[in-house]
Coordinates of C-alpha atoms in Angstrom, one line a residue:
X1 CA 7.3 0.3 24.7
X2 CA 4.9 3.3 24.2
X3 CA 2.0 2.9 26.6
X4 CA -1.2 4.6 25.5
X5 CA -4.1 5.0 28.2
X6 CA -7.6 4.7 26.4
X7 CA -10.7 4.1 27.8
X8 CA -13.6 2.5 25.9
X9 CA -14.3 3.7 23.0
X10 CA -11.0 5.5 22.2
X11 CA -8.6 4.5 19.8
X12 CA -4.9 5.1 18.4
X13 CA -3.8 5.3 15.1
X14 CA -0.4 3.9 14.2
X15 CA 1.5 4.1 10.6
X16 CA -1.4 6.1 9.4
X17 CA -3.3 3.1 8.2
X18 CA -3.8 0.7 11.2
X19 CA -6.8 2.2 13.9
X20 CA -7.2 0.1 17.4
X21 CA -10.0 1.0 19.5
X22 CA -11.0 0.1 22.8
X23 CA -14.4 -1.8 22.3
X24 CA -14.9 -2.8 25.9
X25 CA -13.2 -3.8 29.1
X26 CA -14.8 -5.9 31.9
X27 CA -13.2 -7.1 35.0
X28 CA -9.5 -7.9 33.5
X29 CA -10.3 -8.0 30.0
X30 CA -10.2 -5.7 27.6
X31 CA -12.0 -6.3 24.1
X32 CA -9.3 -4.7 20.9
X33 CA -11.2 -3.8 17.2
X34 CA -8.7 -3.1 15.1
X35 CA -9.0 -1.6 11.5
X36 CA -5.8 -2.4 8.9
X37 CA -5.7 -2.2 5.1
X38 CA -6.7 -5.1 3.5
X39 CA -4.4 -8.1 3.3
X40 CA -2.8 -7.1 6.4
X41 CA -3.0 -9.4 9.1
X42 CA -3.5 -9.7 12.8
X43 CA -2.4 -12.7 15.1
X44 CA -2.2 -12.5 19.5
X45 CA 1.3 -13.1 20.3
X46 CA 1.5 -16.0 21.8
X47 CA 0.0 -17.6 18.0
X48 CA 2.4 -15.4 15.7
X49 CA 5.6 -16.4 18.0
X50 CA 4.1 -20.1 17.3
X51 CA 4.2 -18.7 13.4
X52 CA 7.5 -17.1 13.2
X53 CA 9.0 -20.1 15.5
X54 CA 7.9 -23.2 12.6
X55 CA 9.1 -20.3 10.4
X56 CA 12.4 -20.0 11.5
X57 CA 12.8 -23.9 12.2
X58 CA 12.0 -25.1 8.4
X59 CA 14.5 -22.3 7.2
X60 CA 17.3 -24.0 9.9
X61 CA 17.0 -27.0 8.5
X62 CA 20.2 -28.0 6.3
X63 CA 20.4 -26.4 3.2
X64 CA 24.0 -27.5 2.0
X65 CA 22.0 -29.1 -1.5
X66 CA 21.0 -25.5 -2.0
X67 CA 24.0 -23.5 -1.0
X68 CA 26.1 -25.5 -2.8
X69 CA 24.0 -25.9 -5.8
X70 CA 22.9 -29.7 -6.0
X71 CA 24.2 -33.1 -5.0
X72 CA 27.9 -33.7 -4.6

């Protein structure tokens, strides 16, 4: 992990096209704005591991009608 210190109003750029910046921090917060190319999207962790996790369960489930190309 690359830590970056920023205060507020600073910002990083990362893959040339994605810009966070510090909008504000207050007690043990800290407020993110973060600028990406359109269509690109932006989820907390704890909601995109919920994503990827349903994600990865419906492509577990059995598949043998698939893999072996229809009923038997």
């Amino acid at each position: 992990m690359l830590v970056v210190p920023r205060r507020q109003g600073e910002s990083v750029v990362i893959a040339d096209d994605v810009i966070v910046t510090v909008l504000e921090v207050r007690d043990a917060k800290v407020r993110l704005g973060i600028e990406l190319p359109e269509g690109g999207t932006v989820h907390r962790r704890e909601v995109y591991e919920a994503i990827v996790g349903t994600t990865h369960a419906q492509n577990m489930e059995p598949s043998s009608h698939r893999e072996h190309g229809g009923d038997r």
